[in-house]
XYZ file of C-alpha atoms in Angstrom:
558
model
C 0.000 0.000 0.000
C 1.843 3.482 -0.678
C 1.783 6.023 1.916
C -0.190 8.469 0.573
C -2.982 5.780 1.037
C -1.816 4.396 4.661
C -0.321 7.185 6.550
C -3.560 9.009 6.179
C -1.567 12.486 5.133
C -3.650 13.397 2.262
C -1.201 15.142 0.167
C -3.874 16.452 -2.180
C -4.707 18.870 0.458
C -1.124 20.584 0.238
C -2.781 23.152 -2.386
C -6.057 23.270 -0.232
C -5.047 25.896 2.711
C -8.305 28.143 2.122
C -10.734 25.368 2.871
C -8.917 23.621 5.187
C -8.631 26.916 7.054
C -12.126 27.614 6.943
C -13.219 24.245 8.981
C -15.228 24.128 12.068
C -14.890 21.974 14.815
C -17.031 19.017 15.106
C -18.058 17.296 18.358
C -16.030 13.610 19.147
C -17.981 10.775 16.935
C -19.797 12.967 14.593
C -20.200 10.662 12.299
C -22.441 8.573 14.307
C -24.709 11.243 14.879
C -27.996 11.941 12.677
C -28.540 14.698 9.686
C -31.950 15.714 10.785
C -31.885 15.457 14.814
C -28.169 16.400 14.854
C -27.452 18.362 12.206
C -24.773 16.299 11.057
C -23.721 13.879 8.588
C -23.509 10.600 10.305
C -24.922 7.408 9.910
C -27.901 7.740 12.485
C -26.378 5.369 14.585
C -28.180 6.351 18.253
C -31.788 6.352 16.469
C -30.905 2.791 15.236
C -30.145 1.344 18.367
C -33.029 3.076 19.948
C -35.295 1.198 17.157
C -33.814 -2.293 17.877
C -34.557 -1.347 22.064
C -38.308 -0.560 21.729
C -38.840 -3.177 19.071
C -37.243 -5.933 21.585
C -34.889 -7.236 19.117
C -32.310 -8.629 20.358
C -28.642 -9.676 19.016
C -26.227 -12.422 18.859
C -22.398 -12.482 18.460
C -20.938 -11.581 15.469
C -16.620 -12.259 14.625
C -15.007 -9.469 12.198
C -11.871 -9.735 10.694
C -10.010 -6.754 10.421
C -7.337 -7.230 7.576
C -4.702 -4.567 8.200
C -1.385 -3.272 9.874
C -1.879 -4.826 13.326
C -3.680 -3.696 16.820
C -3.116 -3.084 19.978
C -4.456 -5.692 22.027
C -3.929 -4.631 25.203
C -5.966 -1.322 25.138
C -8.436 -0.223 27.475
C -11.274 -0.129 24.891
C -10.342 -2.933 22.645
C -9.418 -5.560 25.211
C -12.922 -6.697 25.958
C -14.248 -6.725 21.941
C -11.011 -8.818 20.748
C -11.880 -12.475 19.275
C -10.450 -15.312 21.173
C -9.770 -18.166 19.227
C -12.016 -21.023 21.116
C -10.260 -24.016 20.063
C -6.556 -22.730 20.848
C -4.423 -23.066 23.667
C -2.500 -19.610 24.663
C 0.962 -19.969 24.123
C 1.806 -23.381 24.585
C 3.384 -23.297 21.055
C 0.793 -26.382 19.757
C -1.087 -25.437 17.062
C -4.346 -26.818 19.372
C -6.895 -26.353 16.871
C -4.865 -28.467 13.316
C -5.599 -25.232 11.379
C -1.373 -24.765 10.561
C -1.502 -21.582 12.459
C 0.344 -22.354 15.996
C -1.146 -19.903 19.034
C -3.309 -18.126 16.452
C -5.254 -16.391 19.502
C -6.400 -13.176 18.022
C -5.619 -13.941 14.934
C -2.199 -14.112 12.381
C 0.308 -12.454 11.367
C 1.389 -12.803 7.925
C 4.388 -10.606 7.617
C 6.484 -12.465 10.074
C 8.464 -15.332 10.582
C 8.651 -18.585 13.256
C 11.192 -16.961 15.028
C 9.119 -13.470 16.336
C 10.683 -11.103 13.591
C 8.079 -9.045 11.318
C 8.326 -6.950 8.324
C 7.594 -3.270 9.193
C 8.189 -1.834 5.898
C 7.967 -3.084 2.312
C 8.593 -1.423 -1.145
C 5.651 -0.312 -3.359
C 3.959 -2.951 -5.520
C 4.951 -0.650 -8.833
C 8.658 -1.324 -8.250
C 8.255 -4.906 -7.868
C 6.184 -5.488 -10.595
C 8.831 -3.052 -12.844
C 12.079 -5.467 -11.589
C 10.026 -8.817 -11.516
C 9.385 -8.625 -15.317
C 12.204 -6.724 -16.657
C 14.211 -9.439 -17.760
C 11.417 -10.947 -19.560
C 9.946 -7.293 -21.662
C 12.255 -4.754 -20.984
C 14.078 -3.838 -24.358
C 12.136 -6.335 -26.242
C 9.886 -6.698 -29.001
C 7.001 -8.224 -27.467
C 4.431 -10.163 -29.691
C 1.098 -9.653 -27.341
C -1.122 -11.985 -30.052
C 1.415 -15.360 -28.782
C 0.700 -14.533 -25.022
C -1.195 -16.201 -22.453
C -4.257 -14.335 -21.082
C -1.723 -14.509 -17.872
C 1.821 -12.686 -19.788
C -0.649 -10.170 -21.686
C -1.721 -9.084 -17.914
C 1.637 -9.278 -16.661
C 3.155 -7.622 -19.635
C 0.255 -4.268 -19.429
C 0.977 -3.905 -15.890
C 4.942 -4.154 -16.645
C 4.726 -2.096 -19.388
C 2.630 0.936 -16.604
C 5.132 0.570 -14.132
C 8.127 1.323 -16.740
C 6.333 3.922 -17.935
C 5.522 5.517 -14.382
C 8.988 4.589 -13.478
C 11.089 7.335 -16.075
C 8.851 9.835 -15.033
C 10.935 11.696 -12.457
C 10.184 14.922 -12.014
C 6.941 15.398 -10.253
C 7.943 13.049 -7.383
C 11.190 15.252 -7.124
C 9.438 18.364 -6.614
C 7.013 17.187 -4.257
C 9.709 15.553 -2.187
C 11.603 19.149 -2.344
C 8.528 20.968 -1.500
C 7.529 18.706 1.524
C 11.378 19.164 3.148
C 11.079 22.446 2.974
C 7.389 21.614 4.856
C 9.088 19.846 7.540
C 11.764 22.294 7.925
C 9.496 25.180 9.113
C 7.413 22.537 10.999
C 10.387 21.683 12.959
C 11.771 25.171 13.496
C 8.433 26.385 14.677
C 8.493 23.314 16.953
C 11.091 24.424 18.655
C 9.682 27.843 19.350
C 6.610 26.712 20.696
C 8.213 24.474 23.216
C 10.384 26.718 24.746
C 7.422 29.401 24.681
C 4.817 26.626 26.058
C 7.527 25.173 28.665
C 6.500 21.462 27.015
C 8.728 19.046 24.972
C 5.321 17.330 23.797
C 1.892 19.288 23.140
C -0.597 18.898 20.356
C -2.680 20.925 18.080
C -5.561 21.482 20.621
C -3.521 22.426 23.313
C -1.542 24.933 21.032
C -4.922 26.556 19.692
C -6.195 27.431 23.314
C -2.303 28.559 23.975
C -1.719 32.426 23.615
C 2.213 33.265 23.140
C 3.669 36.187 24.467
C 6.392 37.328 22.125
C 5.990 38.231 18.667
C 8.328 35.087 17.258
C 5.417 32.941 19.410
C 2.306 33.987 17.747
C 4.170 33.913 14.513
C 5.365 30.107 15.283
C 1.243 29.251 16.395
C -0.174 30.266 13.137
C 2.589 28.689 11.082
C 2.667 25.357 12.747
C -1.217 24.983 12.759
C -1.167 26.299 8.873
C 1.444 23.620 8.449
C -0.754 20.993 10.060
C -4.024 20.939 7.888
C -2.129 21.964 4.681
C -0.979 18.318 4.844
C -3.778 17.060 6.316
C -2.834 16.371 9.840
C -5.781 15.936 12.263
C -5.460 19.010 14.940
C -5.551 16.384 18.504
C -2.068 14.695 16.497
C 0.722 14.794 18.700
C 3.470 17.252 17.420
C 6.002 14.431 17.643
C 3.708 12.312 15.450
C 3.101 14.846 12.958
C 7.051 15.045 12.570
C 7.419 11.841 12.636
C 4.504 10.915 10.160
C 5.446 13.457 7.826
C 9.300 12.493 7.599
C 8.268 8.828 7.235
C 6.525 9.984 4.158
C 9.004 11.834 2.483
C 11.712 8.889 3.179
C 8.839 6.460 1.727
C 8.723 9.242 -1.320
C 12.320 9.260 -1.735
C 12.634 5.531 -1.459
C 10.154 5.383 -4.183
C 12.125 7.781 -6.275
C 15.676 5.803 -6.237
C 13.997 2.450 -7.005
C 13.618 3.987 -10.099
C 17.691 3.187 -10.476
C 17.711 0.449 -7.720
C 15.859 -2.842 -7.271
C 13.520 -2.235 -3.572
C 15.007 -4.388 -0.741
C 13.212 -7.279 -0.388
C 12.507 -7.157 3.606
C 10.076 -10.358 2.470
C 13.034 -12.868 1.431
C 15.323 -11.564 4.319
C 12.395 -12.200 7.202
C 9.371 -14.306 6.066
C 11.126 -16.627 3.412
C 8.386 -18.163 1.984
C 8.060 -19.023 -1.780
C 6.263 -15.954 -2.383
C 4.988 -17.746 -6.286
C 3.518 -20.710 -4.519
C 0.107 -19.646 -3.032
C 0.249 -23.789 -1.321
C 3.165 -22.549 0.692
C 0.985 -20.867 3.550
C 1.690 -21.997 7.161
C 4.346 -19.100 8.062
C 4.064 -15.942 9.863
C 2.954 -15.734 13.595
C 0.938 -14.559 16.203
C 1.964 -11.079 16.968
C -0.906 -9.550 16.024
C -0.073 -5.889 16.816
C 2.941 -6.129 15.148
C 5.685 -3.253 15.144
C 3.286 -0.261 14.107
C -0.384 -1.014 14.893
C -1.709 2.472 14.851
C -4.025 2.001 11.409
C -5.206 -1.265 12.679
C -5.642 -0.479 16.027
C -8.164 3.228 14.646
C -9.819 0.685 12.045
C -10.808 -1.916 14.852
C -12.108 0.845 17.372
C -14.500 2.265 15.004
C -15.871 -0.971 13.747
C -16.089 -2.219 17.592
C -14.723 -0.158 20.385
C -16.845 -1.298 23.567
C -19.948 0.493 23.628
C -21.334 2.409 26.563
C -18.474 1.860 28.748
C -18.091 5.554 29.852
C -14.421 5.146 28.508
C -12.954 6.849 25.477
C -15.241 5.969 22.393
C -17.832 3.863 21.350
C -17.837 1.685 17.904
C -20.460 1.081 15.492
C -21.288 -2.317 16.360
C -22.063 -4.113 19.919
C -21.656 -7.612 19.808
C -19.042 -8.440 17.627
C -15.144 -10.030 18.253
C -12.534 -8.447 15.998
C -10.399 -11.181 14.195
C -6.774 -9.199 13.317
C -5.435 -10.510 10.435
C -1.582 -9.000 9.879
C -1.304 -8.273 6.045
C -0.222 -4.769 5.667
C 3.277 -3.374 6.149
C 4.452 -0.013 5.849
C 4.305 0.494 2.317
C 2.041 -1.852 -0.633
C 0.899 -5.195 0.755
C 1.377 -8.442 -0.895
C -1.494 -10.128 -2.925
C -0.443 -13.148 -1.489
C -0.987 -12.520 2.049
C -3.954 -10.355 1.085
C -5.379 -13.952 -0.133
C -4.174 -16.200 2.784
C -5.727 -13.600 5.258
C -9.438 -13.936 3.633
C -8.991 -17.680 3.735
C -7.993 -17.429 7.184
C -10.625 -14.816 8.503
C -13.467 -16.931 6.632
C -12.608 -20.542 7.579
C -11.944 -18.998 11.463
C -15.492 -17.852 11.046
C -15.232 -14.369 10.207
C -18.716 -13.132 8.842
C -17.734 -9.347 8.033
C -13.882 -8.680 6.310
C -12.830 -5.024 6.788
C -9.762 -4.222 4.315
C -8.807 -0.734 4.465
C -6.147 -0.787 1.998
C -5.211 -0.615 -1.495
C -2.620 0.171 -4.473
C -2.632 0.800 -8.413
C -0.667 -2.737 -9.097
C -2.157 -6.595 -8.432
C 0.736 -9.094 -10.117
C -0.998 -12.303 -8.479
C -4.704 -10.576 -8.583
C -6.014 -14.041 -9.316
C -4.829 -15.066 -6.416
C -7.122 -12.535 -4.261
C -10.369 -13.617 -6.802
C -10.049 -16.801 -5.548
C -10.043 -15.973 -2.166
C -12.846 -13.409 -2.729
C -14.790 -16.269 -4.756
C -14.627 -18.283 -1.398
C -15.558 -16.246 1.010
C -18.376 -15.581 -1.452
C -19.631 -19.200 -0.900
C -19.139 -18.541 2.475
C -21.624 -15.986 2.757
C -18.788 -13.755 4.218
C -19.049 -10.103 2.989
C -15.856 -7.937 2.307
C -15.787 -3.996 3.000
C -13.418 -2.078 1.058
C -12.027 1.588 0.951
C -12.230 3.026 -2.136
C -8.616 4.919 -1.465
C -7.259 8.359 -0.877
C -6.016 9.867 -4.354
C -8.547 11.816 -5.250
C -8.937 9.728 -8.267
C -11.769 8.282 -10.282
C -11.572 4.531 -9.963
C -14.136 4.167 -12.902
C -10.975 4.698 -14.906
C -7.880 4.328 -12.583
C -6.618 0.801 -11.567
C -7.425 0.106 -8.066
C -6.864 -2.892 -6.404
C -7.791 -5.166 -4.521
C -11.408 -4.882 -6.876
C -14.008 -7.320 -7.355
C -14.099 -8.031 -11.008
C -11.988 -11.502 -11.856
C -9.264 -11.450 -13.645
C -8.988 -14.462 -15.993
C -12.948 -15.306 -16.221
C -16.291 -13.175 -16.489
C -17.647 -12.307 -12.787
C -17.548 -10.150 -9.883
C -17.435 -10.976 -6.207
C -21.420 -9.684 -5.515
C -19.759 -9.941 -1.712
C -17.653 -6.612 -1.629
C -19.008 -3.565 -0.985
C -16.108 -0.404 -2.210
C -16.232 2.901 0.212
C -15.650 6.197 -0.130
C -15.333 8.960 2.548
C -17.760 12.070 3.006
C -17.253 14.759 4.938
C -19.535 16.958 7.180
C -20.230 20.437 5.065
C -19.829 22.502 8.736
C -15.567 21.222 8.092
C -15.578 23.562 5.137
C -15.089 21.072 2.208
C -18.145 19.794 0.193
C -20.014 16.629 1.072
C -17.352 14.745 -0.539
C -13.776 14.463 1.148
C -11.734 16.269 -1.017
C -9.174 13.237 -1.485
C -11.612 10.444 -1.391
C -11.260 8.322 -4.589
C -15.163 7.915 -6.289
C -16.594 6.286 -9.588
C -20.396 6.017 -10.331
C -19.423 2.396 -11.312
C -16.492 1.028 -8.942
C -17.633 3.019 -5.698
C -20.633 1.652 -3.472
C -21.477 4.035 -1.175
C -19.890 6.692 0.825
C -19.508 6.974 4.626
C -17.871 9.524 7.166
C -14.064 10.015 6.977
C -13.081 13.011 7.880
C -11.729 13.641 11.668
C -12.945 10.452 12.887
C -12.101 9.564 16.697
C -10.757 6.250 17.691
C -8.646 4.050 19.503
C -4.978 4.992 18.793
C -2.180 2.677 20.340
C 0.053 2.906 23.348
C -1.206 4.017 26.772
C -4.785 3.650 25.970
C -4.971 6.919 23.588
C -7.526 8.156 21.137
C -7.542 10.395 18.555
C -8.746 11.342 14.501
C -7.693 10.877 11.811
C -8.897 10.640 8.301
C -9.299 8.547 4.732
C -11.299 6.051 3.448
C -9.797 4.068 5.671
C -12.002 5.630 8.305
C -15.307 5.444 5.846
C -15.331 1.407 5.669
C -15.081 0.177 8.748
C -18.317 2.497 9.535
C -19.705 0.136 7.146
C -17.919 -2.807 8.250
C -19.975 -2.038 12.144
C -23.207 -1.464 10.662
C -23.199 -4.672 8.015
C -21.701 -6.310 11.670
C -24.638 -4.993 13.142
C -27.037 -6.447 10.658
C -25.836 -10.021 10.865
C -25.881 -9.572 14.518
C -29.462 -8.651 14.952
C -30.805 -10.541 11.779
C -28.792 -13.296 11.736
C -30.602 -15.278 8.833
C -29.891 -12.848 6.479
C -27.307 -13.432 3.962
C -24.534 -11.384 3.016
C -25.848 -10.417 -0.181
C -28.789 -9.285 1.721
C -26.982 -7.306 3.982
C -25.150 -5.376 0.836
C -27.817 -4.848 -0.106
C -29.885 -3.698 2.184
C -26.638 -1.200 3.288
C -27.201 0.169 -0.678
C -30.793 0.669 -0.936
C -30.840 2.397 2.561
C -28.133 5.330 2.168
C -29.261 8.641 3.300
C -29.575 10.595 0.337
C -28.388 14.271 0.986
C -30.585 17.686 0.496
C -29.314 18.326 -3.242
C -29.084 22.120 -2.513
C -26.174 21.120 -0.588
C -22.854 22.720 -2.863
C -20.393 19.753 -3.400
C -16.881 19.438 -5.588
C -15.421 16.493 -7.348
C -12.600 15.374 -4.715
C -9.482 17.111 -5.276
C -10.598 20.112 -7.243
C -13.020 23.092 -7.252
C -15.310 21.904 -9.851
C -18.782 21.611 -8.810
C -20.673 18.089 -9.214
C -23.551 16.578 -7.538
C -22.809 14.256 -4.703
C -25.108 11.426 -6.454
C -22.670 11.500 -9.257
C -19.869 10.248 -7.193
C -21.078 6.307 -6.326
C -23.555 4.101 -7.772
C -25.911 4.818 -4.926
C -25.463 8.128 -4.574
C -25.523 8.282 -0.953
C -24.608 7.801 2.999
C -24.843 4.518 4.315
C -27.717 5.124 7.435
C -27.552 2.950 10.193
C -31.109 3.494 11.233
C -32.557 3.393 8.069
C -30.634 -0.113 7.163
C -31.884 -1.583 10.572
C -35.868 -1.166 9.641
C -35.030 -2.450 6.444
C -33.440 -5.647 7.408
C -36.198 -5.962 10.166
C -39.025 -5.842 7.014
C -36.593 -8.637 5.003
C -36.461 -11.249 7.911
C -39.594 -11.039 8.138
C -40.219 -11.627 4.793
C -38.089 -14.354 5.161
C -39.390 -15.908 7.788
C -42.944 -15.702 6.969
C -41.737 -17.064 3.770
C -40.091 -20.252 5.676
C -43.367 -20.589 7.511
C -45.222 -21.451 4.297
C -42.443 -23.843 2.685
C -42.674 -25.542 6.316
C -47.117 -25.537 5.671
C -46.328 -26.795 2.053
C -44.121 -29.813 3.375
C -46.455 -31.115 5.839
């Protein structure tokens, strides 16, 4: 996955400083909150519940695997929601349950090795894919009629990376631009915590903070400017936002010199597994939380942080177990271990798959179809974000998608996501660097300044993407198959897609990334925000369609 789409710093925003300026402050979980009660963009998540209450209905346990960078196991609002495997003994290094995954507890790590060591970073999928077929294209006259329907794919997506790979220039400037970026962020740093008397403060803090010299005040409006022109969420810590933002530049710059250099293949050094044979899938282990959980760890609190605990947040859904499934490093995941972890979450018993993730390149695509296909006849559905480029994915390749490679089909299970915003933040309805497509994107939900679980010391905080927008609709499709548990996962997408909250068309909105004005119903095939509350009366009316349909098949028999 490339940083842009992982680290959540939505470079598209860079040339956005107006708007971003211009946003208002929301309250904590705004984007459970309702459009008409609240005033508010959310999914109506309160009036839902309240409808389940006085209607009696009542819920059973639901598992949801969350396919990502890791989590943090041991925080304070995730502890109590985390899925226990039931047929595996902790640590006694047997794999208890014969499923080739030894003390898979909460789940398994794919990016790891026997031994304990993980992969924190990998290159991006556009360099591999450039040095895995060189030898075979590059410089050569290539006959496309003679190929298999395999080496024709292989060669088109070769032949896109080379061509991405000699252009230069852009990615040079933006690297130049952003260290000049985290030059002033750092020097007005420095300021601040001399003026403040703290080595560690964030954005909030800093607002409410008046300076008394000149060189102060100057240093406060600079560093907040700083903040939202790349997209940084105002409650970051100042460390992070240094941190974050130097991580992507390095990532950009790493990028840049593959262009001249094979990427180093942390896989083959740590996992050592033979990456072509899909057969070859007992390794890993289970460290779920892995060396940088803090994507995983947001993703899993907003699906499921314990509700109604008085403590830090609440998730979407109420009785669910999170399943963490280790497949993405710091930088593009492998399609391999993107396959392996669907096969995993769905024969564990996963009903839900959350994968907020995603890249421009898929060299073993077939592999994920396959694994899509199954959990398809598993009546398992997959929630994915549509990605953070600002891009129209009617047109642009985005992976992981449903439509099969080497046959006709699509996976009817997957449901693509893209993120809206609240109008009061000062953007349109739209995030401005949500990807969209009237034909590849599902339906939109809230992710902008969302508030979750963050890692280490039982924190919270926002952040943003559509990273943030699917898991909302990874808790409410959990919520569905918890409270109407005959429904099928087809059902669910589509009851999730005929019940969006359609928003007042007066409403001014831009196509993500520039100023140009387009209707929000343009921008997915439903045209709207998924609704908890109106998706919960819905699936209410379908099981009891379906059981009142059961009743008569059951008359018919006797």
């Amino acid at each position: 996955m490339t940083k842009l789409y992982f680290r959540l710093l939505t470079i598209v925003l860079l040339f956005s400083l107006s708007a971003n300026a211009q946003k208002s402050a929301v309250p904590k979980g705004w984007h459970l909150l309702d459009a008409s009660k609240d005033k508010y963009y959310g999914i109506s998540l309160n009036e839902a519940y309240q409808y389940l209450k006085d209607h009696h209905i009542q819920s059973k346990p639901v598992t949801v695997a969350v396919l990502d960078s890791g989590v943090d196991t041991t925080h304070e609002d995730l502890k109590g929601i985390l899925w226990h495997n039931p047929k595996e003994i902790p640590g006694n290094g047997i794999d208890d349950d014969h499923n080739g995954y030894v003390d898979d507890i909460y789940g398994w790590n794919f990016l790891g090795n026997k031994d304990g060591e993980n992969i924190k970073k990998a290159g991006d999928e556009r360099s591999r894919v450039y040095y895995q077929f060189k030898n075979e294209f590059d410089g050569k006259k290539v006959d496309t009629t003679v190929l298999s329907a395999k080496q024709k794919y292989e060669y088109r997506i070769w032949k896109m990376a080379a061509d991405e790979m000699n252009k230069s220039g852009d990615d040079q400037m933006e690297i130049n631009f952003l260290n000049i970026t985290l030059n002033s962020i750092k020097k007005n740093d420095s300021i601040l915590q001399q003026e403040m008397g703290k080595n560690v403060f964030n954005c909030t803090q800093l607002e409410s903070f008046e300076p008394s010299s000149t060189e102060g005040k100057k240093a406060k409006y600079g560093y907040l400017t700083l903040m939202r022109m790349v997209g940084i969420d105002p409650e970051e810590k100042n460390t992070t936002v240094i941190n974050e933002l130097k991580e992507y530049i390095d990532g950009k710059q790493d990028a840049l010199n593959e262009k001249e250099t094979p990427p180093i293949n942390y896989r083959s050094k740590i996992i050592k597994d033979d990456y072509n044979n899909i057969n070859d899938k007992y390794y890993g282990n289970p460290d779920v939380m892995g060396p940088d959980p803090m994507h995983g760890t947001h993703v899993t609190g907003i699906i499921a942080a314990q509700r109604n605990n008085g403590i830090g947040m609440d998730g979407v859904a109420d009785n669910v177990k999170v399943m963490m499934v280790r497949v993405v490093p710091d930088g593009d995941e492998y399609d391999k271990d993107v396959a392996l972890g669907i096969f995993y979450a769905v024969n564990n018993g996963a009903k839900v798959i959350n994968m907020s993730f995603g890249k421009s390149y898929s060299p073993q695509k077939y592999w994920v179809d396959s694994a899509m296909r199954y959990a398809e006849q598993k009546d398992v559905l997959i929630i994915h974000a549509a990605g953070n480029e600002s891009a129209n994915i009617d047109t642009k390749e985005n992976y992981p998608n449903p439509h099969f490679l080497f046959q006709n089909g699509t996976a009817n299970n997957v449901i693509t996501v893209g993120a809206s915003n609240d109008p009061s933040m000062g953007q349109g309805l739209a995030a401005d660097f949500s990807n969209y497509g009237s034909k590849e994107v599902d339906v939109f939900a809230p992710g902008v300044k969302i508030y979750s679980t963050l890692p280490t010391k039982d924190e919270y905080g926002n952040l943003q993407g559509t990273s943030m927008a699917a898991p909302i609709v990874t808790g409410v499709a959990a919520l569905l198959r918890s409270y109407f548990p005959n429904l099928t996962a087809l059902q669910v997408k589509q009851i999730i897609l005929q019940s969006v909250m359609h928003p007042d068309s007066t409403l001014a909105d831009f196509k993500p990334g520039t100023q140009q004005a387009i209707a929000f119903n343009e921008l997915s095939k439903t045209g709207g925000i998924i609704n908890a509350d109106n998706a919960v009366k819905m699936a209410e009316n379908m099981e009891k369609e379906w059981a009142a349909e059961k009743n008569r098949s059951n008359k018919k028999i006797n």
